[in-house]
Coordinates of N, CA, C and O and ligand atoms in Angstrom, one line a residue:
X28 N 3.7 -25.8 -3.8 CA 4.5 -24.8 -4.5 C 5.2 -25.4 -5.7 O 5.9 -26.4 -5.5
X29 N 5.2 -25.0 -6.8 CA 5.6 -25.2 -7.7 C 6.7 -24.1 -8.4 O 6.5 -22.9 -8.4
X30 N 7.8 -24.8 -9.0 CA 8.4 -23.3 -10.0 C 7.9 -22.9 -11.2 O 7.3 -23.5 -12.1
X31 N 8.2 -21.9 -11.0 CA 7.6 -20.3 -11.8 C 7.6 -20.6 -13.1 O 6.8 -20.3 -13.9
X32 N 9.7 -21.5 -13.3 CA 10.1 -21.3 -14.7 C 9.9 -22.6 -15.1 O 10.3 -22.8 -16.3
X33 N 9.5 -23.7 -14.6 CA 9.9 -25.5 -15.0 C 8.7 -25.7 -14.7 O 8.2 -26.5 -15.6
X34 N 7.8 -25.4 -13.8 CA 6.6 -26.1 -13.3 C 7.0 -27.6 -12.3 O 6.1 -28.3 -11.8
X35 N 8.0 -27.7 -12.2 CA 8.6 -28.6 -11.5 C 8.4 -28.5 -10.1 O 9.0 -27.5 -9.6
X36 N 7.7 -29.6 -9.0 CA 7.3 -29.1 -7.3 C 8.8 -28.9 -6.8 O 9.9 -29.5 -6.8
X37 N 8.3 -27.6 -6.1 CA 9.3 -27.0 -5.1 C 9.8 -27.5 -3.6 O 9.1 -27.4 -2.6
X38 N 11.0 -27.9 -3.7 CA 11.1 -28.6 -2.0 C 11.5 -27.0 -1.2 O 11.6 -25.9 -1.8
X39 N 11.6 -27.2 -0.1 CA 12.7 -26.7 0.8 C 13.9 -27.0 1.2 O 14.1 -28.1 1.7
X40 N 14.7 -26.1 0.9 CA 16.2 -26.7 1.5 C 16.6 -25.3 2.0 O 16.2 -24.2 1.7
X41 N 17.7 -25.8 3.3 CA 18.3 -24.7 4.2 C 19.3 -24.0 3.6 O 20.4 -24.5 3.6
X42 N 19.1 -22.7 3.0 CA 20.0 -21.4 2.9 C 20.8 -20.9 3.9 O 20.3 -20.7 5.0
X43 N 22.1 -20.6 3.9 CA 22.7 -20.2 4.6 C 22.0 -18.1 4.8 O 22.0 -17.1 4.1
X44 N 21.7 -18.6 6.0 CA 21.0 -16.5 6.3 C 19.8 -16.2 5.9 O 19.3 -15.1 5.9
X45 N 19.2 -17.7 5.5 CA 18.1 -17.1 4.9 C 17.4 -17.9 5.5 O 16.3 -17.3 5.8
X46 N 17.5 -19.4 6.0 CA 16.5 -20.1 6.4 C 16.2 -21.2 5.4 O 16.9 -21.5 4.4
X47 N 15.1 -21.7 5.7 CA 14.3 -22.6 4.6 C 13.7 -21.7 3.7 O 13.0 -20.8 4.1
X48 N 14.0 -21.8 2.1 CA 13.9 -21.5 1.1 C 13.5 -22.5 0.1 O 14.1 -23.5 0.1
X49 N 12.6 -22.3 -0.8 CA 11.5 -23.3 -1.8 C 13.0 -23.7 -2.9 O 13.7 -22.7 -2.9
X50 N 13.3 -24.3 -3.3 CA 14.2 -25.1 -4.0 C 13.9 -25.6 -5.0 O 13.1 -26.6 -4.9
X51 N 14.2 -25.4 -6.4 CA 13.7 -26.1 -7.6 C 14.8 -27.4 -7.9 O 16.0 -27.2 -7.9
X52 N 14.5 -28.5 -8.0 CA 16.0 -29.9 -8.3 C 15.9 -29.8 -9.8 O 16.7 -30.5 -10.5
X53 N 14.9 -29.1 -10.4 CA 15.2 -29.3 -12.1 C 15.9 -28.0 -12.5 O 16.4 -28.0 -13.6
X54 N 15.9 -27.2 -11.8 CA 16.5 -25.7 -12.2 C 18.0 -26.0 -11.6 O 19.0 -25.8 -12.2
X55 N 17.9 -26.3 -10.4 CA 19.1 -26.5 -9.8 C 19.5 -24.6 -9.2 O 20.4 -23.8 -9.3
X56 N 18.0 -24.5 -8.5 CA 18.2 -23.3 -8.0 C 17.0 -22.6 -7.1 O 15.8 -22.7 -7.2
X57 N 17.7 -21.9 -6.2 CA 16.3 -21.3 -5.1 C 15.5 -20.9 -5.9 O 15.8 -20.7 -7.1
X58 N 14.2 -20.6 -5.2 CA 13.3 -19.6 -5.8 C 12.9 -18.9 -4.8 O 12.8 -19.5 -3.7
X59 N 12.7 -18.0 -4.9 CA 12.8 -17.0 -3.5 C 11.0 -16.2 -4.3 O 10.7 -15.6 -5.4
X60 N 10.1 -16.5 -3.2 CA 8.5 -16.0 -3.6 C 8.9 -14.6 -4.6 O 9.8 -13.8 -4.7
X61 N 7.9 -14.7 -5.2 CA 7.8 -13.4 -5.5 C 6.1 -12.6 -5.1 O 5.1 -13.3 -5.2
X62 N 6.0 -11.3 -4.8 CA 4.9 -11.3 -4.3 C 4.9 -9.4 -4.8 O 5.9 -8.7 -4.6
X63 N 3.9 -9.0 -5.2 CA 3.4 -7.1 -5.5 C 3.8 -6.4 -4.3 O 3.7 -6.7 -3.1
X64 N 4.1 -5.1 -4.9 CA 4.2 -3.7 -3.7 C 3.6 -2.7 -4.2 O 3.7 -2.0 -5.2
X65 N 2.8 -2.7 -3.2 CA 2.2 -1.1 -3.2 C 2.6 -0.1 -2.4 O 3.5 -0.1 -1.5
X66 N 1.6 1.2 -3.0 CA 2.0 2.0 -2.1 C 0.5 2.2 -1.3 O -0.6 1.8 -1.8
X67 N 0.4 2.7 -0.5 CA -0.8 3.2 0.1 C -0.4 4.4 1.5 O 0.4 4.4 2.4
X68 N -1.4 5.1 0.9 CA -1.3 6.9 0.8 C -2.4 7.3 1.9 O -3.6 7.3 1.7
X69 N -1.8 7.8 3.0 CA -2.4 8.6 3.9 C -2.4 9.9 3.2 O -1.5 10.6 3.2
X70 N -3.8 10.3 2.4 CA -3.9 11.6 1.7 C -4.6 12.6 3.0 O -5.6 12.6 3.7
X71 N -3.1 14.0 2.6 CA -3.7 15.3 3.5 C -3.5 16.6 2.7 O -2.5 17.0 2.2
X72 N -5.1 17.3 2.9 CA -4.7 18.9 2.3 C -3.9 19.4 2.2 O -2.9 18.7 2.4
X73 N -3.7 20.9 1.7 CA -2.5 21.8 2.0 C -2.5 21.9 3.7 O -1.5 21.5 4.3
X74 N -3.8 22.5 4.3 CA -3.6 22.5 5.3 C -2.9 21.3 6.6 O -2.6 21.3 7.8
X75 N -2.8 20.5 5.8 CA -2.6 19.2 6.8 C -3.6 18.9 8.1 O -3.3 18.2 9.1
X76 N -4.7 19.3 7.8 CA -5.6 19.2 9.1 C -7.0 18.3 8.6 O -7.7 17.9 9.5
X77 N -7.3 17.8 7.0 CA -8.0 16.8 7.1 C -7.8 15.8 5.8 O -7.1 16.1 4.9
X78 N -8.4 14.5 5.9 CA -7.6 13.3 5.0 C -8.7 12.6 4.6 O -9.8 12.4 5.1
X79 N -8.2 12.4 3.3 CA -8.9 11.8 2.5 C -8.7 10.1 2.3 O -7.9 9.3 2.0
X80 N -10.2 10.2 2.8 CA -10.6 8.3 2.9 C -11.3 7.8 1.8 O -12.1 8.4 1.1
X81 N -10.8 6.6 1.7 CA -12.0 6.0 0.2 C -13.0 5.1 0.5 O -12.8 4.4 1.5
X82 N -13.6 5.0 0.2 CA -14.6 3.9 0.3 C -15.1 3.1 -1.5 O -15.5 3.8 -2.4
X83 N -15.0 1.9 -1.5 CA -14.5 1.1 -2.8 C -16.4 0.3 -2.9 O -17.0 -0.1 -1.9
X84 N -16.9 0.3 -4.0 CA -17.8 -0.6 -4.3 C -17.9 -1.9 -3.5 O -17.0 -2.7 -3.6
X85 N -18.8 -2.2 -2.7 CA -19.1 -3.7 -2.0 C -18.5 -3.1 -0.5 O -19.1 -3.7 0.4
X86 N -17.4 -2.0 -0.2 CA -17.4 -2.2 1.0 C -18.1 -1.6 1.8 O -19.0 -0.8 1.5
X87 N -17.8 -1.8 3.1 CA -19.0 -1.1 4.4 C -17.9 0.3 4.6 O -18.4 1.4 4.3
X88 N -17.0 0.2 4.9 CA -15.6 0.7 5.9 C -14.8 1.5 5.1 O -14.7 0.8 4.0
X89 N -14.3 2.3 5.0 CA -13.8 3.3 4.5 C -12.0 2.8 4.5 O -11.6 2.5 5.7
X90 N -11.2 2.6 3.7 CA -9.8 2.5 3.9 C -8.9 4.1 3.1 O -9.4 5.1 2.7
X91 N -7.3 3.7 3.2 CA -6.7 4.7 2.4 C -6.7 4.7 0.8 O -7.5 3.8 0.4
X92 N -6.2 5.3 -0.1 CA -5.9 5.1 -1.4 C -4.6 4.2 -1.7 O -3.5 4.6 -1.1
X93 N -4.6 3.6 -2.1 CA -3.8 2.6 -2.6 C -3.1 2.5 -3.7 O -3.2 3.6 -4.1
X94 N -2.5 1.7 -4.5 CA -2.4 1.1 -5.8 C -1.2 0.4 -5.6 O -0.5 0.5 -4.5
X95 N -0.9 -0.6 -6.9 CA 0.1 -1.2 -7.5 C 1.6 -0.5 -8.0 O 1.5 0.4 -8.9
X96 N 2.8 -0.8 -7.6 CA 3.9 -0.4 -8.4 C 3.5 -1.2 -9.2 O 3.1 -2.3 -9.0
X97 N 4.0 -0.3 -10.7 CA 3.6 -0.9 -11.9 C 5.4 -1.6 -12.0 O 6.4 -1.2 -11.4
X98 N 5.4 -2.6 -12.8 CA 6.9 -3.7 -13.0 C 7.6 -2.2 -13.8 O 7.1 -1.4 -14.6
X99 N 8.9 -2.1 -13.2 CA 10.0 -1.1 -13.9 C 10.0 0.3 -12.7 O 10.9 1.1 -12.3
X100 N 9.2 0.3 -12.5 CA 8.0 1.8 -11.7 C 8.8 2.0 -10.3 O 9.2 1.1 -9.7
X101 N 9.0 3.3 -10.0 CA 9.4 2.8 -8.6 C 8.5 4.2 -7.7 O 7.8 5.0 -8.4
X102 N 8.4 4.1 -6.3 CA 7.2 4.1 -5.5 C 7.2 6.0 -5.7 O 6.1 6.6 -5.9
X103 N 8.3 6.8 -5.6 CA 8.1 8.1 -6.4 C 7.0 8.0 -7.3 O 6.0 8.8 -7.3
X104 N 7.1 7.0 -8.2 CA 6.3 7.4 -9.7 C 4.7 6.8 -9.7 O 3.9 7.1 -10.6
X105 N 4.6 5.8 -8.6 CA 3.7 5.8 -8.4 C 2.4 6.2 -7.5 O 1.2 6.0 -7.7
X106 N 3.1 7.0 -6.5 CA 2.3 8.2 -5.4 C 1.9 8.8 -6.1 O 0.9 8.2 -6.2
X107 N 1.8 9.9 -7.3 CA 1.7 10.8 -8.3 C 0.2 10.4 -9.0 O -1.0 10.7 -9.0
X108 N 1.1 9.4 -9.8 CA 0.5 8.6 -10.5 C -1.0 7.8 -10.4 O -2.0 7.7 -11.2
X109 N -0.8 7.4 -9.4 CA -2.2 6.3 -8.8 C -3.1 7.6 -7.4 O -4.0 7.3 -6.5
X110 N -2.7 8.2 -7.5 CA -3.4 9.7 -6.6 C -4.2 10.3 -7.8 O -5.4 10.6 -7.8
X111 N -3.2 10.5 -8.8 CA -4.1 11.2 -10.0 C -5.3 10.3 -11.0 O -6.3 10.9 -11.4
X112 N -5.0 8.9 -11.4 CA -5.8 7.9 -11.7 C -7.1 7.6 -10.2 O -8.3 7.3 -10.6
X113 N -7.0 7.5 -9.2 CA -7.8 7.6 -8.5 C -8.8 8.7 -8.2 O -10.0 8.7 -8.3
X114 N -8.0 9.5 -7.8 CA -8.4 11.1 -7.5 C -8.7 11.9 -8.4 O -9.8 12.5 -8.5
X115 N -7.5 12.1 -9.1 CA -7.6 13.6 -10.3 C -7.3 14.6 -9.4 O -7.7 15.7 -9.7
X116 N -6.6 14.5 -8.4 CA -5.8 14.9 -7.2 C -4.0 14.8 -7.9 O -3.4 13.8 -8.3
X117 N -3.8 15.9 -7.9 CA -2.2 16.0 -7.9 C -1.3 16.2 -6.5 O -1.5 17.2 -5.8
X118 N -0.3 15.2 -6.3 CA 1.0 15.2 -5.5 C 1.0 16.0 -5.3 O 0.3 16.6 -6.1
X119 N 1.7 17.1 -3.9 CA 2.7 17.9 -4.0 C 3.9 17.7 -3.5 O 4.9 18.4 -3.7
X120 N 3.7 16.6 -2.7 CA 5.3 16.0 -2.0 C 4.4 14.7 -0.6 O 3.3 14.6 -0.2
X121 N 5.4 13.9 -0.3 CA 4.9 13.0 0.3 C 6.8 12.7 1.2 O 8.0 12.9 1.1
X122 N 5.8 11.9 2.1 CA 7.1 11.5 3.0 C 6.9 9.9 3.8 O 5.9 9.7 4.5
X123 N 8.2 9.0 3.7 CA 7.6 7.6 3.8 C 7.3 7.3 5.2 O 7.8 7.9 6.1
X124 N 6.4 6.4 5.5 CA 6.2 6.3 7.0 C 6.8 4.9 7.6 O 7.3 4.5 8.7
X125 N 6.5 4.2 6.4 CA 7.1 2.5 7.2 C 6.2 1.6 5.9 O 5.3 2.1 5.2
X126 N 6.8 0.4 6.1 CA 6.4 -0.9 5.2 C 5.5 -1.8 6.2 O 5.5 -1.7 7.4
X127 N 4.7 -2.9 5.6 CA 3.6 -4.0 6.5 C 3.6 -4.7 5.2 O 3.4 -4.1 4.1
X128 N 3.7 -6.1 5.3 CA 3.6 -7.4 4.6 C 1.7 -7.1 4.9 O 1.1 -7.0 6.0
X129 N 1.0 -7.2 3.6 CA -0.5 -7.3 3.9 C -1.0 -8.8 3.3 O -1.3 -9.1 2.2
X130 N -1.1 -9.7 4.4 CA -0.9 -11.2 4.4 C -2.4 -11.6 3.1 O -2.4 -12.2 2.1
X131 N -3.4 -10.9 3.7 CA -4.6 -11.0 3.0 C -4.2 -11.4 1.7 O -4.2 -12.5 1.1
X132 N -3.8 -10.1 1.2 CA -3.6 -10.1 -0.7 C -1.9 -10.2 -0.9 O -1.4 -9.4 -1.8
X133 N -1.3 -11.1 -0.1 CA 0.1 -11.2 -0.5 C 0.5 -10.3 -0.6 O 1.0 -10.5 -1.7
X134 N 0.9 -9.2 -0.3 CA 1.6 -7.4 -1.0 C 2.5 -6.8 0.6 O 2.2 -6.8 1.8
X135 N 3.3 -6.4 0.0 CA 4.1 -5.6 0.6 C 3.5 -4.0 0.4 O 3.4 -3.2 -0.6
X136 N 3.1 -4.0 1.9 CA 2.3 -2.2 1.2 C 3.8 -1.3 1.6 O 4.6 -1.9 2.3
X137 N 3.9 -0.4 1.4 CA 4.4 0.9 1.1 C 4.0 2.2 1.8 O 3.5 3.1 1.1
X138 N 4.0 2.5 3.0 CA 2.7 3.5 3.7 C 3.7 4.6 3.2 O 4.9 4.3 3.1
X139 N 3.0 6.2 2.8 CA 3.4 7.2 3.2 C 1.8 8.3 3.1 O 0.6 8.2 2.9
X140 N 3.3 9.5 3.4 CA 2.0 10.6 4.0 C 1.9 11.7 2.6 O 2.8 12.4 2.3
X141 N 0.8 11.7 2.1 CA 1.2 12.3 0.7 C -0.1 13.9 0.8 O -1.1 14.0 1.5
X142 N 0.5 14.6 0.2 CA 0.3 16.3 0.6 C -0.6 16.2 -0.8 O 0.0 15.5 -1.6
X143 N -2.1 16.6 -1.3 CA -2.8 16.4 -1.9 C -2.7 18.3 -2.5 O -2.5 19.1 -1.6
X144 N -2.8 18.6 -4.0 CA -3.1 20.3 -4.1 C -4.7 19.7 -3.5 O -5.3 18.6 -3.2
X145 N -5.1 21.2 -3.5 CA -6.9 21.1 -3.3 C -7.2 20.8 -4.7 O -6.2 20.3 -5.3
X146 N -8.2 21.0 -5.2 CA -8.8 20.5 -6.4 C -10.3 19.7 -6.1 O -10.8 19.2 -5.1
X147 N -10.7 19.8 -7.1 CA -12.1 19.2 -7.6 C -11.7 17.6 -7.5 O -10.6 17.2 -7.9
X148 N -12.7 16.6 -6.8 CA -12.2 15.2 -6.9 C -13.0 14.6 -8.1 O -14.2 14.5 -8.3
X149 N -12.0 14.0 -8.8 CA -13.2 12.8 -9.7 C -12.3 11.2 -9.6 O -11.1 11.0 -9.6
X150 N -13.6 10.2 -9.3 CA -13.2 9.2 -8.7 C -13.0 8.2 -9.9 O -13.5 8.5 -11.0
X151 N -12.4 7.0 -9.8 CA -12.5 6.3 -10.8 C -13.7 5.3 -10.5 O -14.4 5.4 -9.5
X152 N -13.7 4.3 -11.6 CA -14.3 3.5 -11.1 C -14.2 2.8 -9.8 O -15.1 2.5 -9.0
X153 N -13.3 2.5 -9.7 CA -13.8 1.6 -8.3 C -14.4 1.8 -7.0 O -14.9 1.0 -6.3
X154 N -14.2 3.2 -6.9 CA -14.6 4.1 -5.9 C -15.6 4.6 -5.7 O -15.7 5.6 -6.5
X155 N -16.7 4.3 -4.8 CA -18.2 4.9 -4.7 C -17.8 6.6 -4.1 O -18.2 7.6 -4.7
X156 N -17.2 6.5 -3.3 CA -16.8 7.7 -2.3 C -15.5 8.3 -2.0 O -14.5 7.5 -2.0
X157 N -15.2 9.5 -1.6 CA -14.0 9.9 -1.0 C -14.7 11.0 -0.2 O -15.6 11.8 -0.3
X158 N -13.7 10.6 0.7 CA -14.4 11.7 1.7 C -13.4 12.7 2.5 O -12.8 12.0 3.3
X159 N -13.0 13.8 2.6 CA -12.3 14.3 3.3 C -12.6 14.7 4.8 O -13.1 15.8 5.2
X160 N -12.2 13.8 5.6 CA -12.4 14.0 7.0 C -11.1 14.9 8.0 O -10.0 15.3 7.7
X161 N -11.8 15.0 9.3 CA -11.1 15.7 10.4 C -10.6 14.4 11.0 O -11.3 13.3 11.1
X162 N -9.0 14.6 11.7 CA -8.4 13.2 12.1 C -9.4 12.3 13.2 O -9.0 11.2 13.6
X163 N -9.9 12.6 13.4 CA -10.7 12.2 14.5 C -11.7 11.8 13.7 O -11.7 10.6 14.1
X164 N -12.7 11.8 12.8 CA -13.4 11.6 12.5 C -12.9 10.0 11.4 O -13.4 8.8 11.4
X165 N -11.7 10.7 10.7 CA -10.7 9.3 9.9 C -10.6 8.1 10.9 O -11.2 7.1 10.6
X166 N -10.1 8.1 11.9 CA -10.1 6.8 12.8 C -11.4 6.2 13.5 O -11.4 5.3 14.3
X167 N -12.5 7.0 12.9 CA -13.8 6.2 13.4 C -14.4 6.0 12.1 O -15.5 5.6 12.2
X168 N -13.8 6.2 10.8 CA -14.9 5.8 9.9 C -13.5 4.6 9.5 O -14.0 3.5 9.4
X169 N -11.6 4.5 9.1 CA -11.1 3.5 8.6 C -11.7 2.1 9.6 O -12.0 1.9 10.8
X170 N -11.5 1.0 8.4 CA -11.3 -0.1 8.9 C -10.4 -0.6 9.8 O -9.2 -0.4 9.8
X171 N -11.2 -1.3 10.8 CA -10.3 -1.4 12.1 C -9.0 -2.7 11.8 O -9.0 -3.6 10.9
X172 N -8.4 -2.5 12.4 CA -7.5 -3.6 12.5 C -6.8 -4.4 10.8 O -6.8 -5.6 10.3
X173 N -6.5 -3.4 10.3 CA -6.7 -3.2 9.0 C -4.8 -2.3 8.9 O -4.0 -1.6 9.6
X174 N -4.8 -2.9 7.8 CA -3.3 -2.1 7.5 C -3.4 -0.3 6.9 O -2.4 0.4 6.9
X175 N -4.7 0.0 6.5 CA -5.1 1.1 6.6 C -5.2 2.1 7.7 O -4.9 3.4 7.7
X176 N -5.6 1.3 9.0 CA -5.7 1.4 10.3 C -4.3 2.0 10.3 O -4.1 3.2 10.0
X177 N -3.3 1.0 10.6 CA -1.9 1.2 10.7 C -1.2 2.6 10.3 O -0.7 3.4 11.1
X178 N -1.3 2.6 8.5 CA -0.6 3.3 8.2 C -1.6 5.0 8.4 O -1.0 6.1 8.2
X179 N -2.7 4.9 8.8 CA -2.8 6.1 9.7 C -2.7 6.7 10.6 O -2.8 7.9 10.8
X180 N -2.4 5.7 11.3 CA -1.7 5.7 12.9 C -0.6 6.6 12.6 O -0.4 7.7 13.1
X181 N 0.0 5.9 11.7 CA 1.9 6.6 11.5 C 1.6 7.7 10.7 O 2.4 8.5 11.2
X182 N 1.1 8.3 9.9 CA 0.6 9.3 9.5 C 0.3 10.7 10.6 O 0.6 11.9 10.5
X183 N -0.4 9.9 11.4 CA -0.7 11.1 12.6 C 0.3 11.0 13.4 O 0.4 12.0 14.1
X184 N 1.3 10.1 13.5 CA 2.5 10.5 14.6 C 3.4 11.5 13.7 O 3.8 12.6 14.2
X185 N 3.5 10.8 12.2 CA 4.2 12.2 11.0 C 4.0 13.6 11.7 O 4.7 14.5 12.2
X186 N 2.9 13.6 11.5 CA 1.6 15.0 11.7 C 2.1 15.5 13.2 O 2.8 16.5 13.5
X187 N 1.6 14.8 13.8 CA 2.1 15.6 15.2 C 3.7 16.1 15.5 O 4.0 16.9 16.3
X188 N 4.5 15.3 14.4 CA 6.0 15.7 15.2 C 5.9 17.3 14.4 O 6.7 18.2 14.8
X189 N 5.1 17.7 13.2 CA 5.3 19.1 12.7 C 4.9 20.2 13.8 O 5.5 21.3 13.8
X190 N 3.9 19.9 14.7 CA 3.5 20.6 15.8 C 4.0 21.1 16.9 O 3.3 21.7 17.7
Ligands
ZN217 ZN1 12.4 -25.1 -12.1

């Protein structure tokens, strides 16, 4: 580990409440990781009865819709935002379900449950497919063991407490 601002190797030293923390001796100061948040979007109809899965170039397995908070951005502006750049799908309201460190790609994902108008889909590039499934159908085509997995889990417990 090296620092961000000196390039100078990073030790560890003990923070009070924090633990072992990466330490710069040329800055004469912690550095505490920095690491991306997303959000990633259990997408459902008006009806609330089926969800939209993606499936991305190269993969086998179907996951949720995703993206990047952009730097400044906060996770309001980007549900909207990265729904409509992916989709061409507009918001109509969303509600948060819980956070997961996604160790793979370093990221703090962001799960919530986001209410889709109907509409015509057009995909961007990255996306071969979207598929709008029945919940039953979503938990046998997402990736297993997968933070997509997860945050659809919590999506259907959302889903069920309306019932
Ligand atoms: Zn430094």
């Amino acid at each position: 580990m090296f620092c961000r601002d000196c390039g100078n190797k990073l030790t560890l030293r003990f923070k009070e409440n924090e633990g072992l923390v990466p330490y710069c001796e040329n800055c004469g100061k912690y550095k505490f990781p920095f690491f991306p948040v997303a959000v990633s979007m259990v997408v459902v109809n008006r009806a609330e009865n089926e969800i939209l899965l993606a499936k991305h170039f190269g993969d086998e397995d179907f996951k949720l819709f995703a993206g990047y908070i952009k730097k400044g951005e906060n996770a309001e502006k980007a549900i909207p935002r990265e729904l409509k750049e992916e989709t061409g799908l507009s918001a109509v309201k969303w509600k948060y379900l819980g956070s997961r460190y996604h160790e793979e790609k370093d990221i703090l994902m962001l799960g919530f449950l986001v209410v889709a108008e109907n509409g015509a889909i057009s995909l961007n590039e990255e996306i071969e497919e979207a598929r709008w499934c029945t919940p039953e159908i979503a938990k046998e085509l997402i990736l297993k063991n997968s933070t997509a997995e997860f945050f659809l889990g919590a999506g259907y417990t959302e889903l069920g407490k309306k019932k």
